[in-house]
PDB file of C-alpha atoms in Angstrom:
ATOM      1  CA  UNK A  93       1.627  24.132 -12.218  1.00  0.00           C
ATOM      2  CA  UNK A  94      -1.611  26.100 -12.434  1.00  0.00           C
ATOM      3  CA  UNK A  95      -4.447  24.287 -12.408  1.00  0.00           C
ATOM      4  CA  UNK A  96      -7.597  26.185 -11.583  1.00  0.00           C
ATOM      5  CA  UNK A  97      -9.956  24.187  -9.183  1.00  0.00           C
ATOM      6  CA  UNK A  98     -13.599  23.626 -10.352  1.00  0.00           C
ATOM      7  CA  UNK A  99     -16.036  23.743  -7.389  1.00  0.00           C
ATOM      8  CA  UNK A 100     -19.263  24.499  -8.495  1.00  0.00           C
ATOM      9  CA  UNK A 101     -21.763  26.648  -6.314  1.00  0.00           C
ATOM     10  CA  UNK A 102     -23.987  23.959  -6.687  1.00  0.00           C
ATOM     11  CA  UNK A 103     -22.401  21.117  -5.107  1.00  0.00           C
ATOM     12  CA  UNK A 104     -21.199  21.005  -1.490  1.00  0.00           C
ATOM     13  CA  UNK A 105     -17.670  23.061  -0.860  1.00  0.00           C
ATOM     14  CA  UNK A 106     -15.020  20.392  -0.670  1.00  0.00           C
ATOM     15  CA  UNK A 107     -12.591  19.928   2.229  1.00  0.00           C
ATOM     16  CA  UNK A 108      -9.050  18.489   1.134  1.00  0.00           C
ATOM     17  CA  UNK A 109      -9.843  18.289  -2.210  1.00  0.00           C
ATOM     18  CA  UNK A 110     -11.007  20.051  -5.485  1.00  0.00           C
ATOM     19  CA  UNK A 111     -14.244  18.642  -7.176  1.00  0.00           C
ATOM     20  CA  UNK A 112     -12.656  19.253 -10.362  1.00  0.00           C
ATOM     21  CA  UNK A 113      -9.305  20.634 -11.926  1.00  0.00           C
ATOM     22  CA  UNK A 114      -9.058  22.215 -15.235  1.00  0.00           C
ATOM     23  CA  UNK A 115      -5.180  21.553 -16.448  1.00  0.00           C
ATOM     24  CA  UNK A 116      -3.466  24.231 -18.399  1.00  0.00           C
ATOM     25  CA  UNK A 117      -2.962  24.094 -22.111  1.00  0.00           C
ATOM     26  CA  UNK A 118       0.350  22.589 -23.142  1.00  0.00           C
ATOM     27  CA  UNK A 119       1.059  20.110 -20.423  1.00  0.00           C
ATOM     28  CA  UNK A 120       2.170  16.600 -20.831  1.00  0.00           C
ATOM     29  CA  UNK A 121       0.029  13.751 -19.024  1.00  0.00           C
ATOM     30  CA  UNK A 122       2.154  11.582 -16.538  1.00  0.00           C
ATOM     31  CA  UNK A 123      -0.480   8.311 -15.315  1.00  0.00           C
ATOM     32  CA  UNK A 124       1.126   7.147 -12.137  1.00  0.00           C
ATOM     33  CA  UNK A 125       0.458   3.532 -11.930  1.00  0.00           C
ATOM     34  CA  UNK A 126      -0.973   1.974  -8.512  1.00  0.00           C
ATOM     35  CA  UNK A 127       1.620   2.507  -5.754  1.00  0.00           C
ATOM     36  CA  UNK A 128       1.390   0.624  -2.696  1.00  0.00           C
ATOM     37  CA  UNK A 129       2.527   1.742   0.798  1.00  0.00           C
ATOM     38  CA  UNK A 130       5.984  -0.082   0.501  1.00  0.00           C
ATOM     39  CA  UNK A 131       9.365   0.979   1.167  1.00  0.00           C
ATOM     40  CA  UNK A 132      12.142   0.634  -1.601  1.00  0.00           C
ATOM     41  CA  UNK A 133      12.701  -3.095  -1.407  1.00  0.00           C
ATOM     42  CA  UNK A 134       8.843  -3.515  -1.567  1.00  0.00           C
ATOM     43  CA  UNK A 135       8.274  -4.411   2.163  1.00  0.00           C
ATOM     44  CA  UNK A 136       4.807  -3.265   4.016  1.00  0.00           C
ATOM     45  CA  UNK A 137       4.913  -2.304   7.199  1.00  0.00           C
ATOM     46  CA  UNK A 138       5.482  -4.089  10.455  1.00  0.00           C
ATOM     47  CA  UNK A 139       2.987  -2.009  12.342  1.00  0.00           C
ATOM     48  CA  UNK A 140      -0.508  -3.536  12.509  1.00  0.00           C
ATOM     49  CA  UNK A 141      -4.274  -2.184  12.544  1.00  0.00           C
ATOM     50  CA  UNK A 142      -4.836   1.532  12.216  1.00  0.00           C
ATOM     51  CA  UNK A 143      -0.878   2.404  12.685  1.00  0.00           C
ATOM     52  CA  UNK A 144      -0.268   0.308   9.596  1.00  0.00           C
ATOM     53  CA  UNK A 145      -3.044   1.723   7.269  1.00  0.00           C
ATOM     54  CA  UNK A 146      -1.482   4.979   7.996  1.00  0.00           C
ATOM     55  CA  UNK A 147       2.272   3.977   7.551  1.00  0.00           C
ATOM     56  CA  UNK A 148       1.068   2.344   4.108  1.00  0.00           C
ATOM     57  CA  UNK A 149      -0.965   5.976   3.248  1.00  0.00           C
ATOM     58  CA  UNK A 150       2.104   7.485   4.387  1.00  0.00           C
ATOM     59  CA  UNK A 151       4.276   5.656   2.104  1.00  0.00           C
ATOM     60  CA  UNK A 152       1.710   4.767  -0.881  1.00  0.00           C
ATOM     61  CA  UNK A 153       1.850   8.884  -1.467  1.00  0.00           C
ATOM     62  CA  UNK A 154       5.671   9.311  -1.097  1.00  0.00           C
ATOM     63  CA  UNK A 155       5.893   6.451  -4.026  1.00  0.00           C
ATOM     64  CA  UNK A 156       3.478   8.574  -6.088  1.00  0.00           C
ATOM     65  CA  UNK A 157       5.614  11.662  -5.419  1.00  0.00           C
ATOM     66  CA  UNK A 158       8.579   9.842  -6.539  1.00  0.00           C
ATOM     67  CA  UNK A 159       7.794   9.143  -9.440  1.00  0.00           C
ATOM     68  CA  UNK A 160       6.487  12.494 -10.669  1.00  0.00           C
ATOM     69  CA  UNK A 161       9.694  14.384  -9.244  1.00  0.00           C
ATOM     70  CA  UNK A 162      11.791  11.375 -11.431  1.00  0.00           C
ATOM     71  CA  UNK A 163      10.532  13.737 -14.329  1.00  0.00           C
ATOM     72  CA  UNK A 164      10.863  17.005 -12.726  1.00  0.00           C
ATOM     73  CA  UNK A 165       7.349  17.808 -11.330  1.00  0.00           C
ATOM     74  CA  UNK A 166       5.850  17.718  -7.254  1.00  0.00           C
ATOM     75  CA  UNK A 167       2.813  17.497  -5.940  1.00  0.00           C
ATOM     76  CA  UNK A 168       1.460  20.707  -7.303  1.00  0.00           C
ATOM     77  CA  UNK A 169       2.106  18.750 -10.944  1.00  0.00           C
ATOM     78  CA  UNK A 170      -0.651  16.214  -9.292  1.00  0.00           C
ATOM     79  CA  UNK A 171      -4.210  16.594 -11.570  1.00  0.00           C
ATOM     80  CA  UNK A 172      -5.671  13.891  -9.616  1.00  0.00           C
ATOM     81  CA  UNK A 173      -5.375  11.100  -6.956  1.00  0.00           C
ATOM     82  CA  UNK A 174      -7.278   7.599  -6.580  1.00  0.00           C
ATOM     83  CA  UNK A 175      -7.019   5.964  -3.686  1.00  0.00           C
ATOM     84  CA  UNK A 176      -8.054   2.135  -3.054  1.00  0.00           C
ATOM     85  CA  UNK A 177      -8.162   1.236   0.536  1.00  0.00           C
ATOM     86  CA  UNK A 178      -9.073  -2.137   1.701  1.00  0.00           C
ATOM     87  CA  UNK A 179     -11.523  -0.935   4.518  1.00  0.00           C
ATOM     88  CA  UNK A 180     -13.202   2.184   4.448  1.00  0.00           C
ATOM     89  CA  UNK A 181     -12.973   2.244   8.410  1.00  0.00           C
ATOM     90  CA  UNK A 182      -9.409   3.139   8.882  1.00  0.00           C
ATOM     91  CA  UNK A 183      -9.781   6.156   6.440  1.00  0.00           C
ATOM     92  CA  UNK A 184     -12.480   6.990   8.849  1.00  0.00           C
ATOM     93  CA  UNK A 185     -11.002   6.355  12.493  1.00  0.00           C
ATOM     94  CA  UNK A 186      -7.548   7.796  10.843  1.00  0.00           C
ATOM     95  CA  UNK A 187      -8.834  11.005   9.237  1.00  0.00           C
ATOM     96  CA  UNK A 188      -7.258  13.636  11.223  1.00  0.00           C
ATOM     97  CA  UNK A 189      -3.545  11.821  10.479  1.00  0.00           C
ATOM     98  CA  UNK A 190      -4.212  11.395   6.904  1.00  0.00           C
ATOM     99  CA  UNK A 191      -4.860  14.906   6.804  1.00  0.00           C
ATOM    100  CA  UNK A 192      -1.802  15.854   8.707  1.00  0.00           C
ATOM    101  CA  UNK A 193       0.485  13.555   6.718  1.00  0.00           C
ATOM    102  CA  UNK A 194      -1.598  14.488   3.105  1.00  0.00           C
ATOM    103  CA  UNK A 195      -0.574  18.391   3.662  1.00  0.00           C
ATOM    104  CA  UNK A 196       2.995  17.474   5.242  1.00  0.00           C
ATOM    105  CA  UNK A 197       3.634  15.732   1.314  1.00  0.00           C
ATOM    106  CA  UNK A 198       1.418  17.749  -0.279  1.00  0.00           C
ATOM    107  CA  UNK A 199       1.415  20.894   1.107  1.00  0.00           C
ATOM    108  CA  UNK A 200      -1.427  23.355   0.413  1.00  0.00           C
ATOM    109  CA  UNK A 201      -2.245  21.241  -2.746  1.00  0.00           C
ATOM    110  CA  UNK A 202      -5.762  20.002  -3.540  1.00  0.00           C
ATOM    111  CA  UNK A 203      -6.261  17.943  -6.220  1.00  0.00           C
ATOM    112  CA  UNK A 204      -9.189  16.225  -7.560  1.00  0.00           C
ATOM    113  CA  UNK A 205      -9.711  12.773  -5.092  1.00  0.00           C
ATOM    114  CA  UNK A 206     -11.297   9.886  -4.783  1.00  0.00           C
ATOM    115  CA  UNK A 207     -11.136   7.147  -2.480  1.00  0.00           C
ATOM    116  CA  UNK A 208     -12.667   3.961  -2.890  1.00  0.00           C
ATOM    117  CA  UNK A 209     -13.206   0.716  -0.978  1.00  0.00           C
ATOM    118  CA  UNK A 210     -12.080  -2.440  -2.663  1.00  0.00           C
ATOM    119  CA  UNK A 211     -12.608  -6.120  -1.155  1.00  0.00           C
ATOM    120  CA  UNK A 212      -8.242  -6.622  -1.519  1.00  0.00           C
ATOM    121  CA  UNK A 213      -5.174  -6.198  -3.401  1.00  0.00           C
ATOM    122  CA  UNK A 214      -2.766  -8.624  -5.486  1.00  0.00           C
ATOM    123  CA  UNK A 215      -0.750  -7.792  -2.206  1.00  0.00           C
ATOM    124  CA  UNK A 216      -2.797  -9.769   0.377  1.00  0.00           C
ATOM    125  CA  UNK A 217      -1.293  -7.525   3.518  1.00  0.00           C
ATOM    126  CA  UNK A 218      -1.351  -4.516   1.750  1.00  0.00           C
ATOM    127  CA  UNK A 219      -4.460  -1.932   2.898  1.00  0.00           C
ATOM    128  CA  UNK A 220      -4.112   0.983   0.607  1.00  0.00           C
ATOM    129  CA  UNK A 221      -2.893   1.702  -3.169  1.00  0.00           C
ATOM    130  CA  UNK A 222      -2.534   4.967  -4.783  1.00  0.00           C
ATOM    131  CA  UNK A 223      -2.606   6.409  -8.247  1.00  0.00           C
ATOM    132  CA  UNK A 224      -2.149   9.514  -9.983  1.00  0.00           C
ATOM    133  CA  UNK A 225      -2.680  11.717 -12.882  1.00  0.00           C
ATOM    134  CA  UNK A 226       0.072  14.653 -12.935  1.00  0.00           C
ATOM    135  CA  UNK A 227       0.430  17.384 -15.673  1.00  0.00           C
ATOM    136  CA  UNK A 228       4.069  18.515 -15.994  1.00  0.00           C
ATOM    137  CA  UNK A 229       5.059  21.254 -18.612  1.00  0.00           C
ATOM    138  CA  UNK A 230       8.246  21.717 -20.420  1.00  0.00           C
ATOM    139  CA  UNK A 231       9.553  23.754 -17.675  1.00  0.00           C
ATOM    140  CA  UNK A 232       9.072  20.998 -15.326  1.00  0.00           C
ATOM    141  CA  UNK A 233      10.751  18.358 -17.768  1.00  0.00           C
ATOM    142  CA  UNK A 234      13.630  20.503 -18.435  1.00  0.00           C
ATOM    143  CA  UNK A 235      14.058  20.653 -14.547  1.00  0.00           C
ATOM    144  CA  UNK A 236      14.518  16.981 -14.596  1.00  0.00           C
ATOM    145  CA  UNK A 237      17.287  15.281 -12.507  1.00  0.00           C
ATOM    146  CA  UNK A 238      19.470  13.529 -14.425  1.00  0.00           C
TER     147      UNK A 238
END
């Protein structure tokens, strides 16, 4: 997918991250619910603290990705992300790992983020939640496993 990332002169040059994305004409809109960090039988985590945070990250963006590829895109088909994370402090203390597993999912991809810090989840051990907004075209949709 080509999306062409807005970063205005004006505004401070992003890091990890596009300040806006202009989608090409003709793609179809994919809205990737919330995703927490759980595996396939919906189970958090046994790690605790800062190790946890970042297994749930880990896995929260893995769910997202799997349910874009289910119609044939990958994380370049990704317009935007929102991410909801219980305490603000572990994206802090873990932002070098986030980075290193973002890119390792993601790969040179940068599309328009924002993380916010919410007071808890329907999941009361859960610490992070992501959604998405993904553009696929035909192409991609055609390329969809079966």
């Amino acid at each position: 997918m080509d999306f062409e990332a807005i970063n205005p002169e004006q505004l401070e040059m992003p890091i990890g991250y596009a300040h806006g994305v202009l989608c090409p004409a003709g793609g179809r809109l994919l809205l990737v619910s919330g995703q927490y960090g759980t595996d396939r039988d919906g189970r958090l985590p046994q790690a605790e603290g800062l190790e946890s945070f970042l297994q749930q990250y880990d896995w929260a963006l893995q769910n997202v990705l799997d349910v874009v590829r289910t119609v044939g895109g990958g994380p370049e088909s990704i317009a935007r992300l929102r991410i909801y994370v219980k305490r603000a402090g572990d994206v802090l203390a873990g932002r070098d790992r986030i980075a290193q597993l973002f890119r390792a999912r993601m790969g040179p991809h940068q599309p328009a983020m924002t993380t916010l810090e919410v007071s808890g989840f329907l999941r009361p051990l859960a610490t992070i939640r992501i959604e998405a907004e993904a553009v696929l075209t035909d192409w991609d949709l055609e390329q969809r496993p079966q």
